[in-house]
Amino acid sequence: MKFMHLSDLHLGKSLNGFSLLKEKDQEHILQQILHIADEQKPDCVVIAGDVYDRALP
């Protein structure tokens, strides 16, 4: 069984109102993750930690 493990994505991370990752950069990173998943064809994707930086994304 093949796993793909991701952790602490913290989408929407900001500090004092300034985005630490631009939305375009986050989209690019997520596209890379999808590309790797498509190539590797994991049986299961495990996301540990926080997906979003705040309770309300």
JSON list of C-alpha atoms in Angstrom, two decimals:
[
{"chain": "A", "resi": 1, "resn": "MET", "atom": "CA", "xyz": [0.00, 0.00, 0.00]},
{"chain": "A", "resi": 2, "resn": "LYS", "atom": "CA", "xyz": [1.36, 3.41, -0.99]},
{"chain": "A", "resi": 3, "resn": "PHE", "atom": "CA", "xyz": [0.71, 6.47, 1.19]},
{"chain": "A", "resi": 4, "resn": "MET", "atom": "CA", "xyz": [1.15, 10.14, 0.40]},
{"chain": "A", "resi": 5, "resn": "HIS", "atom": "CA", "xyz": [1.70, 12.13, 3.57]},
{"chain": "A", "resi": 6, "resn": "LEU", "atom": "CA", "xyz": [1.20, 15.89, 3.83]},
{"chain": "A", "resi": 7, "resn": "SER", "atom": "CA", "xyz": [1.29, 17.97, 6.97]},
{"chain": "A", "resi": 8, "resn": "ASP", "atom": "CA", "xyz": [0.74, 21.49, 8.23]},
{"chain": "A", "resi": 9, "resn": "LEU", "atom": "CA", "xyz": [-0.24, 23.13, 4.94]},
{"chain": "A", "resi": 10, "resn": "HIS", "atom": "CA", "xyz": [-1.45, 26.27, 6.78]},
{"chain": "A", "resi": 11, "resn": "LEU", "atom": "CA", "xyz": [-3.29, 27.63, 3.75]},
{"chain": "A", "resi": 12, "resn": "GLY", "atom": "CA", "xyz": [-4.08, 31.32, 4.20]},
{"chain": "A", "resi": 13, "resn": "LYS", "atom": "CA", "xyz": [-1.19, 31.93, 6.61]},
{"chain": "A", "resi": 14, "resn": "SER", "atom": "CA", "xyz": [-0.76, 35.62, 7.41]},
{"chain": "A", "resi": 15, "resn": "LEU", "atom": "CA", "xyz": [1.12, 37.74, 9.91]},
{"chain": "A", "resi": 16, "resn": "ASN", "atom": "CA", "xyz": [-0.19, 41.14, 11.00]},
{"chain": "A", "resi": 17, "resn": "GLY", "atom": "CA", "xyz": [-2.58, 41.15, 8.07]},
{"chain": "A", "resi": 18, "resn": "PHE", "atom": "CA", "xyz": [0.08, 40.35, 5.46]},
{"chain": "A", "resi": 19, "resn": "SER", "atom": "CA", "xyz": [-0.13, 37.08, 3.55]},
{"chain": "A", "resi": 20, "resn": "LEU", "atom": "CA", "xyz": [3.02, 34.98, 3.98]},
{"chain": "A", "resi": 21, "resn": "LEU", "atom": "CA", "xyz": [2.19, 33.05, 0.83]},
{"chain": "A", "resi": 22, "resn": "LYS", "atom": "CA", "xyz": [0.40, 34.72, -2.03]},
{"chain": "A", "resi": 23, "resn": "GLU", "atom": "CA", "xyz": [-2.75, 32.97, -3.23]},
{"chain": "A", "resi": 24, "resn": "LYS", "atom": "CA", "xyz": [-1.04, 32.32, -6.57]},
{"chain": "A", "resi": 25, "resn": "ASP", "atom": "CA", "xyz": [1.88, 30.62, -4.78]},
{"chain": "A", "resi": 26, "resn": "GLN", "atom": "CA", "xyz": [-0.48, 28.47, -2.72]},
{"chain": "A", "resi": 27, "resn": "GLU", "atom": "CA", "xyz": [-2.32, 27.43, -5.87]},
{"chain": "A", "resi": 28, "resn": "HIS", "atom": "CA", "xyz": [0.99, 26.52, -7.53]},
{"chain": "A", "resi": 29, "resn": "ILE", "atom": "CA", "xyz": [2.04, 24.38, -4.56]},
{"chain": "A", "resi": 30, "resn": "LEU", "atom": "CA", "xyz": [-1.33, 22.59, -4.51]},
{"chain": "A", "resi": 31, "resn": "GLN", "atom": "CA", "xyz": [-1.04, 21.95, -8.27]},
{"chain": "A", "resi": 32, "resn": "GLN", "atom": "CA", "xyz": [2.39, 20.39, -7.66]},
{"chain": "A", "resi": 33, "resn": "ILE", "atom": "CA", "xyz": [0.91, 18.15, -4.95]},
{"chain": "A", "resi": 34, "resn": "LEU", "atom": "CA", "xyz": [-1.85, 17.05, -7.33]},
{"chain": "A", "resi": 35, "resn": "HIS", "atom": "CA", "xyz": [0.71, 16.37, -10.07]},
{"chain": "A", "resi": 36, "resn": "ILE", "atom": "CA", "xyz": [2.82, 14.21, -7.74]},
{"chain": "A", "resi": 37, "resn": "ALA", "atom": "CA", "xyz": [-0.28, 12.34, -6.56]},
{"chain": "A", "resi": 38, "resn": "ASP", "atom": "CA", "xyz": [-1.29, 11.73, -10.18]},
{"chain": "A", "resi": 39, "resn": "GLU", "atom": "CA", "xyz": [2.19, 10.39, -11.01]},
{"chain": "A", "resi": 40, "resn": "GLN", "atom": "CA", "xyz": [2.66, 8.29, -7.88]},
{"chain": "A", "resi": 41, "resn": "LYS", "atom": "CA", "xyz": [-0.95, 7.06, -7.60]},
{"chain": "A", "resi": 42, "resn": "PRO", "atom": "CA", "xyz": [-1.04, 6.61, -3.81]},
{"chain": "A", "resi": 43, "resn": "ASP", "atom": "CA", "xyz": [-3.66, 4.32, -2.30]},
{"chain": "A", "resi": 44, "resn": "CYS", "atom": "CA", "xyz": [-4.23, 6.78, 0.52]},
{"chain": "A", "resi": 45, "resn": "VAL", "atom": "CA", "xyz": [-3.49, 10.46, 1.19]},
{"chain": "A", "resi": 46, "resn": "VAL", "atom": "CA", "xyz": [-2.90, 11.37, 4.84]},
{"chain": "A", "resi": 47, "resn": "ILE", "atom": "CA", "xyz": [-2.98, 15.03, 5.87]},
{"chain": "A", "resi": 48, "resn": "ALA", "atom": "CA", "xyz": [-1.64, 15.53, 9.38]},
{"chain": "A", "resi": 49, "resn": "GLY", "atom": "CA", "xyz": [-1.70, 18.86, 11.15]},
{"chain": "A", "resi": 50, "resn": "ASP", "atom": "CA", "xyz": [-3.46, 21.99, 10.00]},
{"chain": "A", "resi": 51, "resn": "VAL", "atom": "CA", "xyz": [-4.82, 22.35, 6.48]},
{"chain": "A", "resi": 52, "resn": "TYR", "atom": "CA", "xyz": [-5.86, 25.99, 7.03]},
{"chain": "A", "resi": 53, "resn": "ASP", "atom": "CA", "xyz": [-4.11, 28.49, 9.25]},
{"chain": "A", "resi": 54, "resn": "ARG", "atom": "CA", "xyz": [-7.34, 29.61, 10.92]},
{"chain": "A", "resi": 55, "resn": "ALA", "atom": "CA", "xyz": [-10.59, 27.96, 11.95]},
{"chain": "A", "resi": 56, "resn": "LEU", "atom": "CA", "xyz": [-12.46, 29.94, 9.27]},
{"chain": "A", "resi": 57, "resn": "PRO", "atom": "CA", "xyz": [-10.43, 29.84, 6.03]}
]
